[in-house]
Amino acid sequence: MPVLLLAGCATTPVPVKVTSLQGFPPVTELPAHWQLSGRLSLTQGETGWHGGVDWTQEAETFRLRVSGPLGQGGFLLSGNERGVLLLDAAQQTYVAPDADTLLTEVTGWILPVTGMRYWVRGVPDPAMQFEAEVDVEGRLEQLSQAGWTIRYTRYHTTGDGRWPARLALVRDDVSVRMVIDQWQFGQPSAPVP
């Protein structure tokens, strides 16, 4: 029996460039209460750091815990639009109006917490201009916003949709890599302080 071999041209889908929020789910339609846990590595110039990350978001209130290897280093950052509080590894408390400034002033690390609130969910911050590339399913592949370039290399599929699992943020000499191992949606069992 002769065997037929069919050769076809497989084309790689070309990312689509977008500069408007049309096509992205409105932020008001995204889950307002979510938690993620995973790993974070940050390189700034010649210095690097890595550890675990747990982020709880309850509407406008957040709690971001970053822990170093073997529980050393790290911090707890929490707050909302009225202000933020940082508790460092030495149990010192610091307060400021915004997370990004406070984190840089206290730790020296540049971590764009304000934008990441949106970026980790695979959408641009609706308050800022952006340029993006999306795949054929409308998922972000690359986002440029607030001076950062964010690349999405993997997504999780959950009952609630498809959520980023791996992303890399770069700005100047700062590089942040985040691997999200687990997503949870809905009200947390205990209120965010």
JSON list of C-alpha atoms in Angstrom, two decimals:
[
{"chain": "A", "resi": 1, "resn": "MET", "atom": "CA", "xyz": [0.00, 0.00, 0.00]},
{"chain": "A", "resi": 2, "resn": "PRO", "atom": "CA", "xyz": [1.57, 3.30, -1.01]},
{"chain": "A", "resi": 3, "resn": "VAL", "atom": "CA", "xyz": [2.09, 5.89, 1.68]},
{"chain": "A", "resi": 4, "resn": "LEU", "atom": "CA", "xyz": [1.22, 9.45, 0.85]},
{"chain": "A", "resi": 5, "resn": "LEU", "atom": "CA", "xyz": [3.20, 12.19, 2.47]},
{"chain": "A", "resi": 6, "resn": "LEU", "atom": "CA", "xyz": [1.66, 15.59, 2.49]},
{"chain": "A", "resi": 7, "resn": "ALA", "atom": "CA", "xyz": [3.84, 18.55, 3.14]},
{"chain": "A", "resi": 8, "resn": "GLY", "atom": "CA", "xyz": [2.21, 21.77, 4.13]},
{"chain": "A", "resi": 9, "resn": "CYS", "atom": "CA", "xyz": [3.49, 25.17, 4.90]},
{"chain": "A", "resi": 10, "resn": "ALA", "atom": "CA", "xyz": [3.17, 25.85, 8.57]},
{"chain": "A", "resi": 11, "resn": "THR", "atom": "CA", "xyz": [3.32, 29.51, 9.36]},
{"chain": "A", "resi": 12, "resn": "THR", "atom": "CA", "xyz": [4.11, 30.99, 12.70]},
{"chain": "A", "resi": 13, "resn": "PRO", "atom": "CA", "xyz": [1.41, 33.44, 13.73]},
{"chain": "A", "resi": 14, "resn": "VAL", "atom": "CA", "xyz": [2.71, 36.99, 13.70]},
{"chain": "A", "resi": 15, "resn": "PRO", "atom": "CA", "xyz": [2.03, 39.01, 16.86]},
{"chain": "A", "resi": 16, "resn": "VAL", "atom": "CA", "xyz": [-0.40, 41.89, 16.38]},
{"chain": "A", "resi": 17, "resn": "LYS", "atom": "CA", "xyz": [0.69, 45.35, 17.56]},
{"chain": "A", "resi": 18, "resn": "VAL", "atom": "CA", "xyz": [-1.86, 47.28, 19.62]},
{"chain": "A", "resi": 19, "resn": "THR", "atom": "CA", "xyz": [-1.88, 50.67, 21.34]},
{"chain": "A", "resi": 20, "resn": "SER", "atom": "CA", "xyz": [-5.43, 50.86, 22.70]},
{"chain": "A", "resi": 21, "resn": "LEU", "atom": "CA", "xyz": [-7.32, 48.98, 25.40]},
{"chain": "A", "resi": 22, "resn": "GLN", "atom": "CA", "xyz": [-9.84, 47.71, 22.85]},
{"chain": "A", "resi": 23, "resn": "GLY", "atom": "CA", "xyz": [-9.61, 43.93, 22.80]},
{"chain": "A", "resi": 24, "resn": "PHE", "atom": "CA", "xyz": [-8.36, 43.67, 26.39]},
{"chain": "A", "resi": 25, "resn": "PRO", "atom": "CA", "xyz": [-10.88, 42.78, 29.07]},
{"chain": "A", "resi": 26, "resn": "PRO", "atom": "CA", "xyz": [-11.87, 45.91, 31.00]},
{"chain": "A", "resi": 27, "resn": "VAL", "atom": "CA", "xyz": [-10.20, 46.01, 34.40]},
{"chain": "A", "resi": 28, "resn": "THR", "atom": "CA", "xyz": [-13.68, 46.15, 35.93]},
{"chain": "A", "resi": 29, "resn": "GLU", "atom": "CA", "xyz": [-14.36, 42.69, 34.45]},
{"chain": "A", "resi": 30, "resn": "LEU", "atom": "CA", "xyz": [-11.19, 41.12, 35.85]},
{"chain": "A", "resi": 31, "resn": "PRO", "atom": "CA", "xyz": [-11.33, 39.43, 39.27]},
{"chain": "A", "resi": 32, "resn": "ALA", "atom": "CA", "xyz": [-11.01, 42.13, 41.95]},
{"chain": "A", "resi": 33, "resn": "HIS", "atom": "CA", "xyz": [-9.88, 39.61, 44.57]},
{"chain": "A", "resi": 34, "resn": "TRP", "atom": "CA", "xyz": [-6.92, 37.42, 43.70]},
{"chain": "A", "resi": 35, "resn": "GLN", "atom": "CA", "xyz": [-3.81, 35.80, 45.09]},
{"chain": "A", "resi": 36, "resn": "LEU", "atom": "CA", "xyz": [-0.67, 34.56, 43.44]},
{"chain": "A", "resi": 37, "resn": "SER", "atom": "CA", "xyz": [2.37, 32.76, 44.71]},
{"chain": "A", "resi": 38, "resn": "GLY", "atom": "CA", "xyz": [5.62, 32.10, 42.95]},
{"chain": "A", "resi": 39, "resn": "ARG", "atom": "CA", "xyz": [9.22, 33.16, 42.62]},
{"chain": "A", "resi": 40, "resn": "LEU", "atom": "CA", "xyz": [10.88, 36.46, 41.84]},
{"chain": "A", "resi": 41, "resn": "SER", "atom": "CA", "xyz": [14.40, 37.32, 40.78]},
{"chain": "A", "resi": 42, "resn": "LEU", "atom": "CA", "xyz": [15.67, 40.85, 40.47]},
{"chain": "A", "resi": 43, "resn": "THR", "atom": "CA", "xyz": [18.93, 41.99, 38.88]},
{"chain": "A", "resi": 44, "resn": "GLN", "atom": "CA", "xyz": [20.01, 45.61, 39.17]},
{"chain": "A", "resi": 45, "resn": "GLY", "atom": "CA", "xyz": [23.36, 46.38, 37.59]},
{"chain": "A", "resi": 46, "resn": "GLU", "atom": "CA", "xyz": [25.78, 43.79, 38.98]},
{"chain": "A", "resi": 47, "resn": "THR", "atom": "CA", "xyz": [23.62, 42.96, 42.00]},
{"chain": "A", "resi": 48, "resn": "GLY", "atom": "CA", "xyz": [21.01, 40.23, 42.08]},
{"chain": "A", "resi": 49, "resn": "TRP", "atom": "CA", "xyz": [18.44, 38.83, 44.46]},
{"chain": "A", "resi": 50, "resn": "HIS", "atom": "CA", "xyz": [15.86, 36.07, 44.34]},
{"chain": "A", "resi": 51, "resn": "GLY", "atom": "CA", "xyz": [13.17, 34.69, 46.57]},
{"chain": "A", "resi": 52, "resn": "GLY", "atom": "CA", "xyz": [9.55, 33.79, 46.96]},
{"chain": "A", "resi": 53, "resn": "VAL", "atom": "CA", "xyz": [6.59, 36.07, 46.32]},
{"chain": "A", "resi": 54, "resn": "ASP", "atom": "CA", "xyz": [3.03, 35.99, 47.65]},
{"chain": "A", "resi": 55, "resn": "TRP", "atom": "CA", "xyz": [0.66, 38.71, 46.48]},
{"chain": "A", "resi": 56, "resn": "THR", "atom": "CA", "xyz": [-2.91, 39.19, 47.72]},
{"chain": "A", "resi": 57, "resn": "GLN", "atom": "CA", "xyz": [-5.11, 41.81, 46.08]},
{"chain": "A", "resi": 58, "resn": "GLU", "atom": "CA", "xyz": [-8.54, 42.65, 47.49]},
{"chain": "A", "resi": 59, "resn": "ALA", "atom": "CA", "xyz": [-9.99, 45.37, 45.24]},
{"chain": "A", "resi": 60, "resn": "GLU", "atom": "CA", "xyz": [-7.70, 48.39, 45.89]},
{"chain": "A", "resi": 61, "resn": "THR", "atom": "CA", "xyz": [-5.94, 46.93, 48.93]},
{"chain": "A", "resi": 62, "resn": "PHE", "atom": "CA", "xyz": [-2.87, 44.74, 48.48]},
{"chain": "A", "resi": 63, "resn": "ARG", "atom": "CA", "xyz": [-0.33, 42.75, 50.47]},
{"chain": "A", "resi": 64, "resn": "LEU", "atom": "CA", "xyz": [2.93, 41.77, 48.78]},
{"chain": "A", "resi": 65, "resn": "ARG", "atom": "CA", "xyz": [5.29, 39.50, 50.72]},
{"chain": "A", "resi": 66, "resn": "VAL", "atom": "CA", "xyz": [8.73, 38.89, 49.22]},
{"chain": "A", "resi": 67, "resn": "SER", "atom": "CA", "xyz": [10.92, 36.44, 51.12]},
{"chain": "A", "resi": 68, "resn": "GLY", "atom": "CA", "xyz": [14.58, 35.70, 50.60]},
{"chain": "A", "resi": 69, "resn": "PRO", "atom": "CA", "xyz": [16.25, 32.30, 50.49]},
{"chain": "A", "resi": 70, "resn": "LEU", "atom": "CA", "xyz": [15.85, 30.37, 53.76]},
{"chain": "A", "resi": 71, "resn": "GLY", "atom": "CA", "xyz": [13.60, 33.14, 55.10]},
{"chain": "A", "resi": 72, "resn": "GLN", "atom": "CA", "xyz": [16.39, 35.73, 55.13]},
{"chain": "A", "resi": 73, "resn": "GLY", "atom": "CA", "xyz": [15.88, 39.24, 53.82]},
{"chain": "A", "resi": 74, "resn": "GLY", "atom": "CA", "xyz": [12.64, 40.15, 52.19]},
{"chain": "A", "resi": 75, "resn": "PHE", "atom": "CA", "xyz": [9.83, 42.49, 53.16]},
{"chain": "A", "resi": 76, "resn": "LEU", "atom": "CA", "xyz": [6.09, 42.87, 53.51]},
{"chain": "A", "resi": 77, "resn": "LEU", "atom": "CA", "xyz": [4.54, 45.73, 51.54]},
{"chain": "A", "resi": 78, "resn": "SER", "atom": "CA", "xyz": [0.85, 46.53, 52.00]},
{"chain": "A", "resi": 79, "resn": "GLY", "atom": "CA", "xyz": [-1.51, 49.38, 51.35]},
{"chain": "A", "resi": 80, "resn": "ASN", "atom": "CA", "xyz": [-4.00, 51.04, 49.03]},
{"chain": "A", "resi": 81, "resn": "GLU", "atom": "CA", "xyz": [-4.54, 54.39, 47.27]},
{"chain": "A", "resi": 82, "resn": "ARG", "atom": "CA", "xyz": [-4.31, 56.22, 50.63]},
{"chain": "A", "resi": 83, "resn": "GLY", "atom": "CA", "xyz": [-0.79, 55.02, 51.39]},
{"chain": "A", "resi": 84, "resn": "VAL", "atom": "CA", "xyz": [1.52, 52.07, 51.86]},
{"chain": "A", "resi": 85, "resn": "LEU", "atom": "CA", "xyz": [3.47, 50.44, 54.67]},
{"chain": "A", "resi": 86, "resn": "LEU", "atom": "CA", "xyz": [6.68, 48.44, 54.40]},
{"chain": "A", "resi": 87, "resn": "LEU", "atom": "CA", "xyz": [7.87, 46.06, 57.11]},
{"chain": "A", "resi": 88, "resn": "ASP", "atom": "CA", "xyz": [11.47, 44.97, 56.51]},
{"chain": "A", "resi": 89, "resn": "ALA", "atom": "CA", "xyz": [13.29, 41.83, 57.69]},
{"chain": "A", "resi": 90, "resn": "ALA", "atom": "CA", "xyz": [14.48, 43.65, 60.82]},
{"chain": "A", "resi": 91, "resn": "GLN", "atom": "CA", "xyz": [10.83, 44.46, 61.70]},
{"chain": "A", "resi": 92, "resn": "GLN", "atom": "CA", "xyz": [11.35, 48.18, 60.95]},
{"chain": "A", "resi": 93, "resn": "THR", "atom": "CA", "xyz": [8.21, 49.91, 59.64]},
{"chain": "A", "resi": 94, "resn": "TYR", "atom": "CA", "xyz": [8.18, 52.59, 56.94]},
{"chain": "A", "resi": 95, "resn": "VAL", "atom": "CA", "xyz": [5.24, 54.49, 55.40]},
{"chain": "A", "resi": 96, "resn": "ALA", "atom": "CA", "xyz": [4.82, 56.54, 52.21]},
{"chain": "A", "resi": 97, "resn": "PRO", "atom": "CA", "xyz": [2.14, 57.61, 49.74]},
{"chain": "A", "resi": 98, "resn": "ASP", "atom": "CA", "xyz": [3.13, 55.07, 47.03]},
{"chain": "A", "resi": 99, "resn": "ALA", "atom": "CA", "xyz": [4.65, 51.60, 46.88]},
{"chain": "A", "resi": 100, "resn": "ASP", "atom": "CA", "xyz": [7.26, 52.11, 44.17]},
{"chain": "A", "resi": 101, "resn": "THR", "atom": "CA", "xyz": [8.95, 55.08, 45.87]},
{"chain": "A", "resi": 102, "resn": "LEU", "atom": "CA", "xyz": [8.85, 53.53, 49.33]},
{"chain": "A", "resi": 103, "resn": "LEU", "atom": "CA", "xyz": [10.34, 50.24, 48.15]},
{"chain": "A", "resi": 104, "resn": "THR", "atom": "CA", "xyz": [13.20, 51.99, 46.33]},
{"chain": "A", "resi": 105, "resn": "GLU", "atom": "CA", "xyz": [13.93, 54.34, 49.25]},
{"chain": "A", "resi": 106, "resn": "VAL", "atom": "CA", "xyz": [14.00, 51.57, 51.87]},
{"chain": "A", "resi": 107, "resn": "THR", "atom": "CA", "xyz": [15.53, 48.63, 49.98]},
{"chain": "A", "resi": 108, "resn": "GLY", "atom": "CA", "xyz": [17.30, 50.28, 47.04]},
{"chain": "A", "resi": 109, "resn": "TRP", "atom": "CA", "xyz": [15.48, 47.88, 44.69]},
{"chain": "A", "resi": 110, "resn": "ILE", "atom": "CA", "xyz": [13.43, 49.11, 41.76]},
{"chain": "A", "resi": 111, "resn": "LEU", "atom": "CA", "xyz": [10.25, 47.03, 41.50]},
{"chain": "A", "resi": 112, "resn": "PRO", "atom": "CA", "xyz": [7.27, 48.59, 39.69]},
{"chain": "A", "resi": 113, "resn": "VAL", "atom": "CA", "xyz": [4.55, 47.36, 42.06]},
{"chain": "A", "resi": 114, "resn": "THR", "atom": "CA", "xyz": [1.98, 49.89, 40.79]},
{"chain": "A", "resi": 115, "resn": "GLY", "atom": "CA", "xyz": [2.15, 48.67, 37.19]},
{"chain": "A", "resi": 116, "resn": "MET", "atom": "CA", "xyz": [2.71, 45.04, 38.13]},
{"chain": "A", "resi": 117, "resn": "ARG", "atom": "CA", "xyz": [-0.74, 44.95, 39.71]},
{"chain": "A", "resi": 118, "resn": "TYR", "atom": "CA", "xyz": [-2.06, 44.95, 36.13]},
{"chain": "A", "resi": 119, "resn": "TRP", "atom": "CA", "xyz": [0.86, 43.35, 34.30]},
{"chain": "A", "resi": 120, "resn": "VAL", "atom": "CA", "xyz": [0.80, 40.12, 36.33]},
{"chain": "A", "resi": 121, "resn": "ARG", "atom": "CA", "xyz": [-2.81, 39.67, 35.16]},
{"chain": "A", "resi": 122, "resn": "GLY", "atom": "CA", "xyz": [-1.83, 40.11, 31.51]},
{"chain": "A", "resi": 123, "resn": "VAL", "atom": "CA", "xyz": [-3.32, 43.57, 30.91]},
{"chain": "A", "resi": 124, "resn": "PRO", "atom": "CA", "xyz": [-1.84, 47.08, 30.56]},
{"chain": "A", "resi": 125, "resn": "ASP", "atom": "CA", "xyz": [-2.34, 49.66, 33.31]},
{"chain": "A", "resi": 126, "resn": "PRO", "atom": "CA", "xyz": [-5.39, 51.55, 31.96]},
{"chain": "A", "resi": 127, "resn": "ALA", "atom": "CA", "xyz": [-4.10, 54.86, 33.34]},
{"chain": "A", "resi": 128, "resn": "MET", "atom": "CA", "xyz": [-1.00, 54.95, 31.09]},
{"chain": "A", "resi": 129, "resn": "GLN", "atom": "CA", "xyz": [-0.15, 54.84, 27.41]},
{"chain": "A", "resi": 130, "resn": "PHE", "atom": "CA", "xyz": [1.35, 51.63, 26.11]},
{"chain": "A", "resi": 131, "resn": "GLU", "atom": "CA", "xyz": [2.43, 49.62, 23.09]},
{"chain": "A", "resi": 132, "resn": "ALA", "atom": "CA", "xyz": [1.83, 45.89, 23.02]},
{"chain": "A", "resi": 133, "resn": "GLU", "atom": "CA", "xyz": [2.02, 42.77, 20.92]},
{"chain": "A", "resi": 134, "resn": "VAL", "atom": "CA", "xyz": [-0.68, 40.13, 21.36]},
{"chain": "A", "resi": 135, "resn": "ASP", "atom": "CA", "xyz": [-0.94, 36.59, 20.03]},
{"chain": "A", "resi": 136, "resn": "VAL", "atom": "CA", "xyz": [-3.83, 35.23, 17.98]},
{"chain": "A", "resi": 137, "resn": "GLU", "atom": "CA", "xyz": [-5.79, 34.56, 21.20]},
{"chain": "A", "resi": 138, "resn": "GLY", "atom": "CA", "xyz": [-5.39, 38.18, 22.32]},
{"chain": "A", "resi": 139, "resn": "ARG", "atom": "CA", "xyz": [-2.91, 37.37, 25.10]},
{"chain": "A", "resi": 140, "resn": "LEU", "atom": "CA", "xyz": [-0.02, 39.71, 25.72]},
{"chain": "A", "resi": 141, "resn": "GLU", "atom": "CA", "xyz": [3.32, 38.59, 24.35]},
{"chain": "A", "resi": 142, "resn": "GLN", "atom": "CA", "xyz": [5.10, 41.89, 24.95]},
{"chain": "A", "resi": 143, "resn": "LEU", "atom": "CA", "xyz": [4.08, 45.14, 26.62]},
{"chain": "A", "resi": 144, "resn": "SER", "atom": "CA", "xyz": [5.94, 48.46, 26.77]},
{"chain": "A", "resi": 145, "resn": "GLN", "atom": "CA", "xyz": [4.62, 50.79, 29.46]},
{"chain": "A", "resi": 146, "resn": "ALA", "atom": "CA", "xyz": [6.00, 53.30, 31.97]},
{"chain": "A", "resi": 147, "resn": "GLY", "atom": "CA", "xyz": [9.53, 52.75, 30.63]},
{"chain": "A", "resi": 148, "resn": "TRP", "atom": "CA", "xyz": [9.34, 48.97, 31.17]},
{"chain": "A", "resi": 149, "resn": "THR", "atom": "CA", "xyz": [9.30, 46.19, 28.59]},
{"chain": "A", "resi": 150, "resn": "ILE", "atom": "CA", "xyz": [7.37, 43.16, 29.81]},
{"chain": "A", "resi": 151, "resn": "ARG", "atom": "CA", "xyz": [7.61, 39.82, 27.97]},
{"chain": "A", "resi": 152, "resn": "TYR", "atom": "CA", "xyz": [5.13, 37.01, 28.60]},
{"chain": "A", "resi": 153, "resn": "THR", "atom": "CA", "xyz": [6.50, 33.55, 27.86]},
{"chain": "A", "resi": 154, "resn": "ARG", "atom": "CA", "xyz": [3.93, 31.24, 29.43]},
{"chain": "A", "resi": 155, "resn": "TYR", "atom": "CA", "xyz": [0.31, 31.21, 30.64]},
{"chain": "A", "resi": 156, "resn": "HIS", "atom": "CA", "xyz": [-1.64, 28.99, 33.09]},
{"chain": "A", "resi": 157, "resn": "THR", "atom": "CA", "xyz": [-5.06, 27.70, 32.12]},
{"chain": "A", "resi": 158, "resn": "THR", "atom": "CA", "xyz": [-7.45, 27.67, 35.07]},
{"chain": "A", "resi": 159, "resn": "GLY", "atom": "CA", "xyz": [-11.20, 27.47, 35.43]},
{"chain": "A", "resi": 160, "resn": "ASP", "atom": "CA", "xyz": [-11.15, 31.27, 35.50]},
{"chain": "A", "resi": 161, "resn": "GLY", "atom": "CA", "xyz": [-9.30, 31.67, 32.20]},
{"chain": "A", "resi": 162, "resn": "ARG", "atom": "CA", "xyz": [-5.70, 31.98, 31.10]},
{"chain": "A", "resi": 163, "resn": "TRP", "atom": "CA", "xyz": [-3.36, 33.87, 33.42]},
{"chain": "A", "resi": 164, "resn": "PRO", "atom": "CA", "xyz": [0.34, 34.70, 33.10]},
{"chain": "A", "resi": 165, "resn": "ALA", "atom": "CA", "xyz": [2.70, 32.08, 34.50]},
{"chain": "A", "resi": 166, "resn": "ARG", "atom": "CA", "xyz": [6.05, 33.54, 33.47]},
{"chain": "A", "resi": 167, "resn": "LEU", "atom": "CA", "xyz": [7.01, 37.13, 32.72]},
{"chain": "A", "resi": 168, "resn": "ALA", "atom": "CA", "xyz": [10.17, 39.19, 32.48]},
{"chain": "A", "resi": 169, "resn": "LEU", "atom": "CA", "xyz": [10.37, 42.96, 33.02]},
{"chain": "A", "resi": 170, "resn": "VAL", "atom": "CA", "xyz": [13.31, 45.05, 31.82]},
{"chain": "A", "resi": 171, "resn": "ARG", "atom": "CA", "xyz": [14.12, 48.74, 32.21]},
{"chain": "A", "resi": 172, "resn": "ASP", "atom": "CA", "xyz": [17.63, 50.15, 31.81]},
{"chain": "A", "resi": 173, "resn": "ASP", "atom": "CA", "xyz": [19.90, 47.94, 33.97]},
{"chain": "A", "resi": 174, "resn": "VAL", "atom": "CA", "xyz": [17.02, 46.45, 35.98]},
{"chain": "A", "resi": 175, "resn": "SER", "atom": "CA", "xyz": [15.64, 43.01, 35.15]},
{"chain": "A", "resi": 176, "resn": "VAL", "atom": "CA", "xyz": [12.79, 41.32, 37.02]},
{"chain": "A", "resi": 177, "resn": "ARG", "atom": "CA", "xyz": [11.77, 37.72, 36.32]},
{"chain": "A", "resi": 178, "resn": "MET", "atom": "CA", "xyz": [8.62, 36.31, 37.83]},
{"chain": "A", "resi": 179, "resn": "VAL", "atom": "CA", "xyz": [7.34, 32.75, 37.78]},
{"chain": "A", "resi": 180, "resn": "ILE", "atom": "CA", "xyz": [3.78, 32.40, 39.04]},
{"chain": "A", "resi": 181, "resn": "ASP", "atom": "CA", "xyz": [3.20, 28.89, 40.35]},
{"chain": "A", "resi": 182, "resn": "GLN", "atom": "CA", "xyz": [-0.36, 29.35, 41.56]},
{"chain": "A", "resi": 183, "resn": "TRP", "atom": "CA", "xyz": [-3.33, 31.66, 41.05]},
{"chain": "A", "resi": 184, "resn": "GLN", "atom": "CA", "xyz": [-6.39, 31.85, 43.31]},
{"chain": "A", "resi": 185, "resn": "PHE", "atom": "CA", "xyz": [-9.47, 33.99, 42.75]},
{"chain": "A", "resi": 186, "resn": "GLY", "atom": "CA", "xyz": [-12.23, 35.15, 45.08]},
{"chain": "A", "resi": 187, "resn": "GLN", "atom": "CA", "xyz": [-12.36, 36.55, 48.56]},
{"chain": "A", "resi": 188, "resn": "PRO", "atom": "CA", "xyz": [-9.37, 35.59, 50.71]},
{"chain": "A", "resi": 189, "resn": "SER", "atom": "CA", "xyz": [-10.12, 33.59, 53.88]},
{"chain": "A", "resi": 190, "resn": "ALA", "atom": "CA", "xyz": [-8.82, 36.47, 56.03]},
{"chain": "A", "resi": 191, "resn": "PRO", "atom": "CA", "xyz": [-9.00, 40.19, 55.23]},
{"chain": "A", "resi": 192, "resn": "VAL", "atom": "CA", "xyz": [-5.88, 41.88, 53.88]},
{"chain": "A", "resi": 193, "resn": "PRO", "atom": "CA", "xyz": [-4.42, 44.12, 56.65]}
]
